[in-house]
Amino acid sequence: MHCPHCTSPSTKEQRQKTTLGYRIFRCFACKHLFHERTNTPFNYLEYPTDIVLLVVVWRLRYKLSLRDVAEMFLERGWTFTHEAVRDWEARFTPLLTDQLRRKRHGQAGTSWYVDETYIKVHGKWCYLYRAIDHEGNLVDSRLSEKRDMEAAKRFFQQAVEICGHAPEQVTTDGHTSYPRAIREAIGNHVYHRTNKYLNNLLEQDHRGVKQRYYPMHGFGNVEAASRFCCAFDELRHYLRPRSRREENVSLAEQRLFFSQRFADLQTLMMAVS
């Protein structure tokens, strides 16, 4: 293992371990002692990394409040408060979002369905711009306090950057902000369809974030809402067992897929430095 202080490969594992069971190493070059989590976002945590990641995933994936998550882990012998869950969510969901976005870079199709849905933040309605491709796979999501041309333009610019390519066709509900935003952010070559009935695919897909959002009774600020909604969409897409619409996937295949994806997710996050 390379030294995180001087990057020297001349290190040796020590006999003792940390209180959480992580291996300790000594660097022969700079004489520093370090362990497996040194210089990672998970350093100085009083709980194992896999437990913290599980807390974050449960918080995003299931309809649980902060206190629900803390109580469920209390039954399993891990004691922490709901504020710890809030802190871990704030610290590690951006890491999760970045890793999953890098992993799906370039995988979205060229026909996009774009729409916005309402999210209540501190008593006020905000707009969650979302886009999926013709197979139902996530393109991107972005929270905005306003619903105007500038917000739509920023969304398209971000979507193109994350996907790695521009779409050939965009379907929207006909809102007046979209034509100019598409022209300026993507180009005149994109075919723009404006029929709300053609956008039913995305309208149905909004149910995922809506059903997860309702039990939370809103968000305290825009930053927290944006962080949670983007991470939720990314995780939901990553754990989606179907890569195509109406694909027939048996229950056994769904369970196997979920287990494999969850194990890969743990490996992906453990490798973050």
C-alpha positions as a printed Julia matrix, in Angstrom:
273×3 Matrix{Float64}:
   0.0     0.0     0.0
   1.35    3.43   -0.96
   1.9     6.04    1.72
  -0.79    8.75    1.58
   1.7    11.35    2.88
   4.62   10.92    0.45
   3.18    8.34   -2.03
   6.14    6.02   -1.37
   5.52    2.3    -2.01
   8.0     1.39    0.75
   5.52    0.56    3.47
   5.09   -2.29    5.91
   1.97   -3.55    7.63
   2.07   -3.47   11.42
   0.83   -6.16   13.78
  -1.67   -3.95   15.58
  -4.88   -2.64   14.05
  -7.19    0.28   14.75
 -10.09   -0.09   17.18
 -12.39   -0.67   14.18
 -10.12   -3.37   12.77
  -8.42   -1.43    9.97
  -4.82   -2.33    9.1
  -2.0     0.03   10.14
   1.09    0.64    8.01
   4.45    2.37    8.51
   6.2     4.27    5.72
   9.98    3.76    5.56
  10.46    6.98    3.57
   8.69    9.57    5.75
   8.34    7.41    8.91
   4.6     8.11    9.18
   2.08    5.65   10.55
  -1.19    5.44    8.64
  -4.14    3.12    8.22
  -6.51    2.1     5.41
  -8.79    5.13    5.8
  -6.08    7.8     6.15
  -6.63   10.73    3.77
 -10.02    9.41    2.68
 -13.42   11.06    3.32
 -14.12    8.29    5.84
 -11.15    9.05    8.08
 -11.89    9.89   11.74
 -15.32    8.25   11.58
 -16.17    6.37   14.75
 -18.05    3.73   12.75
 -16.94    1.27   10.04
 -17.12    2.54    6.49
 -19.51   -0.18    5.35
 -21.99    0.72    8.12
 -21.92    4.41    7.17
 -22.43    3.58    3.5
 -25.33    1.3     4.38
 -26.94    4.12    6.38
 -26.66    6.49    3.4
 -28.02    3.93    0.93
 -30.97    3.03    3.17
 -31.76    6.71    3.65
 -31.84    7.27   -0.12
 -33.41    4.02   -1.2
 -36.25    3.46    1.26
 -39.06    5.58    2.71
 -37.34    6.12    6.06
 -36.97    9.21    8.19
 -33.68   10.08    9.88
 -34.96    8.63   13.15
 -36.23    5.49   11.44
 -32.73    4.74   10.13
 -31.14    5.34   13.55
 -33.68    3.03   15.24
 -33.18    0.23   12.71
 -29.44    0.24   13.32
 -29.97    0.45   17.07
 -31.72   -2.93   16.85
 -28.56   -4.25   15.19
 -26.23   -2.96   17.9
 -25.08    0.32   16.33
 -25.88    3.43   18.37
 -25.96    6.86   16.75
 -28.43    9.74   16.56
 -30.59   10.94   13.71
 -28.28   13.95   13.43
 -25.42   11.58   12.61
 -27.56   10.18    9.78
 -28.18   13.74    8.55
 -24.46   14.53    8.67
 -23.46   11.35    6.82
 -26.09   12.01    4.19
 -24.75   15.53    3.63
 -21.12   14.38    3.48
 -21.32   11.22    1.41
 -24.27   11.56   -0.98
 -22.27   13.96   -3.23
 -19.52   11.31   -3.42
 -22.1     8.69   -4.31
 -23.66   10.92   -6.96
 -20.31   11.72   -8.58
 -19.24    8.07   -8.71
 -22.51    6.88  -10.24
 -22.54    9.7   -12.8
 -19.03    8.79  -13.92
 -20.02    5.15  -14.18
 -22.96    5.81  -16.53
 -21.18    8.44  -18.65
 -22.06    7.99  -22.32
 -24.74    5.35  -21.72
 -27.89    7.44  -22.24
 -29.77    7.23  -25.52
 -30.19    9.99  -28.08
 -33.94   10.52  -27.62
 -34.66   12.47  -24.42
 -37.9    13.1   -22.57
 -37.66   16.26  -20.45
 -40.07   17.63  -17.87
 -40.1    19.2   -14.4
 -41.96   18.24  -11.25
 -42.68   20.16   -8.06
 -40.66   19.78   -4.86
 -41.49   21.77   -1.71
 -38.45   23.39   -0.08
 -38.89   25.38    3.15
 -42.55   25.95    2.37
 -41.97   27.08   -1.22
 -42.33   25.13   -4.45
 -39.2    24.48   -6.46
 -38.81   22.69   -9.78
 -36.95   19.42  -10.28
 -35.93   19.16  -13.93
 -35.58   15.52  -14.99
 -34.82   13.72  -18.24
 -34.87   10.06  -19.28
 -34.18    8.38  -22.62
 -36.57    6.29  -24.72
 -35.76    3.14  -22.71
 -36.51    4.83  -19.39
 -32.87    5.22  -18.32
 -31.86    8.34  -16.42
 -30.3    11.2   -18.36
 -30.0    13.81  -15.61
 -31.85   15.73  -12.89
 -31.39   19.23  -11.52
 -33.3    21.27   -8.92
 -34.09   24.92   -9.64
 -35.87   27.61   -7.66
 -37.35   29.01  -10.88
 -39.02   27.62  -13.97
 -37.72   29.77  -16.8
 -35.48   29.72  -19.85
 -32.24   30.14  -17.87
 -33.07   27.22  -15.58
 -33.93   25.0   -18.56
 -30.74   26.06  -20.36
 -28.55   25.2   -17.35
 -30.28   21.84  -17.1
 -29.57   20.96  -20.74
 -25.95   22.09  -20.46
 -25.44   19.91  -17.39
 -27.2    16.95  -19.0
 -24.99   17.09  -22.1
 -21.87   17.32  -19.93
 -22.86   14.34  -17.78
 -24.04   12.15  -20.67
 -21.1    13.01  -22.88
 -23.22   13.6   -25.99
 -26.11   15.7   -27.21
 -29.51   14.18  -28.07
 -30.93   13.89  -31.56
 -34.49   14.37  -30.34
 -36.02   16.05  -27.28
 -39.65   15.67  -26.2
 -41.15   18.24  -23.81
 -44.62   19.29  -22.65
 -44.61   22.47  -24.72
 -43.5    24.97  -22.06
 -42.37   28.18  -23.74
 -38.91   28.14  -22.12
 -37.76   24.95  -23.82
 -37.34   25.89  -27.54
 -34.84   28.68  -26.95
 -33.07   26.75  -24.16
 -32.58   23.77  -26.49
 -31.29   25.95  -29.32
 -28.77   27.79  -27.13
 -27.62   24.87  -24.97
 -27.6    22.03  -27.53
 -28.04   23.45  -31.05
 -30.48   23.89  -33.89
 -29.95   20.35  -35.19
 -32.01   18.8   -32.35
 -35.54   17.78  -33.29
 -37.89   19.2   -30.64
 -41.29   17.59  -30.12
 -43.84   19.46  -28.0
 -46.67   17.12  -27.12
 -47.6    16.47  -23.51
 -49.1    13.08  -24.34
 -45.8    11.87  -25.79
 -44.2    12.75  -22.46
 -46.31   10.31  -20.42
 -43.27    8.06  -20.03
 -41.52   10.69  -17.93
 -44.7    11.72  -16.13
 -44.98    8.15  -14.86
 -41.29    8.09  -13.95
 -41.79   11.12  -11.68
 -43.59    8.78   -9.3
 -40.29    7.44   -8.0
 -39.01   10.7    -6.53
 -42.52   11.82   -5.56
 -43.21    8.69   -3.51
 -39.84    9.02   -1.77
 -40.26   12.74   -1.17
 -43.78   12.78    0.32
 -42.93   11.06    3.66
 -40.18   13.64    4.27
 -42.63   16.61    4.43
 -40.35   18.8     2.37
 -36.77   20.01    2.73
 -35.19   22.71    4.87
 -33.13   24.36    2.12
 -32.45   24.14   -1.6
 -28.95   22.7    -1.18
 -30.21   19.73    0.87
 -33.1    19.15   -1.53
 -30.85   19.24   -4.59
 -28.31   16.91   -2.99
 -30.93   14.36   -1.97
 -32.96   14.37   -5.2
 -29.93   13.98   -7.46
 -28.48   11.17   -5.34
 -31.87    9.44   -5.18
 -32.24    9.49   -8.97
 -28.71    8.21   -9.52
 -29.09    5.35   -7.02
 -32.54    4.45   -8.33
 -31.19    4.24  -11.86
 -28.15    2.21  -10.76
 -30.36   -0.36   -9.02
 -32.9    -0.5   -11.85
 -33.07   -4.16  -12.97
 -34.35   -3.35  -16.48
 -32.19   -1.71  -19.13
 -35.08   -1.57  -21.61
 -38.75   -0.71  -21.29
 -41.08   -3.65  -20.7
 -38.12   -6.02  -20.37
 -39.16   -9.23  -18.63
 -36.95   -9.85  -15.59
 -37.8   -12.68  -13.21
 -37.84  -12.21   -9.45
 -34.76  -14.4    -9.04
 -32.9   -12.32  -11.64
 -33.96   -9.11   -9.9
 -32.64  -10.35   -6.57
 -29.35  -11.45   -8.11
 -28.99   -8.13   -9.93
 -29.67   -6.15   -6.75
 -27.13   -8.16   -4.74
 -24.45   -7.73   -7.41
 -25.1    -4.02   -7.86
 -25.11   -3.4    -4.11
 -21.78   -5.22   -3.71
 -20.34   -3.22   -6.62
 -21.61   -0.02   -5.03
 -19.8    -0.79   -1.78
 -16.6    -1.52   -3.67
 -16.99    1.69   -5.68
 -17.43    3.85   -2.6
 -14.69    2.12   -0.62
 -12.28    3.03   -3.4
 -13.03    6.77   -3.05
 -10.01    8.67   -1.81
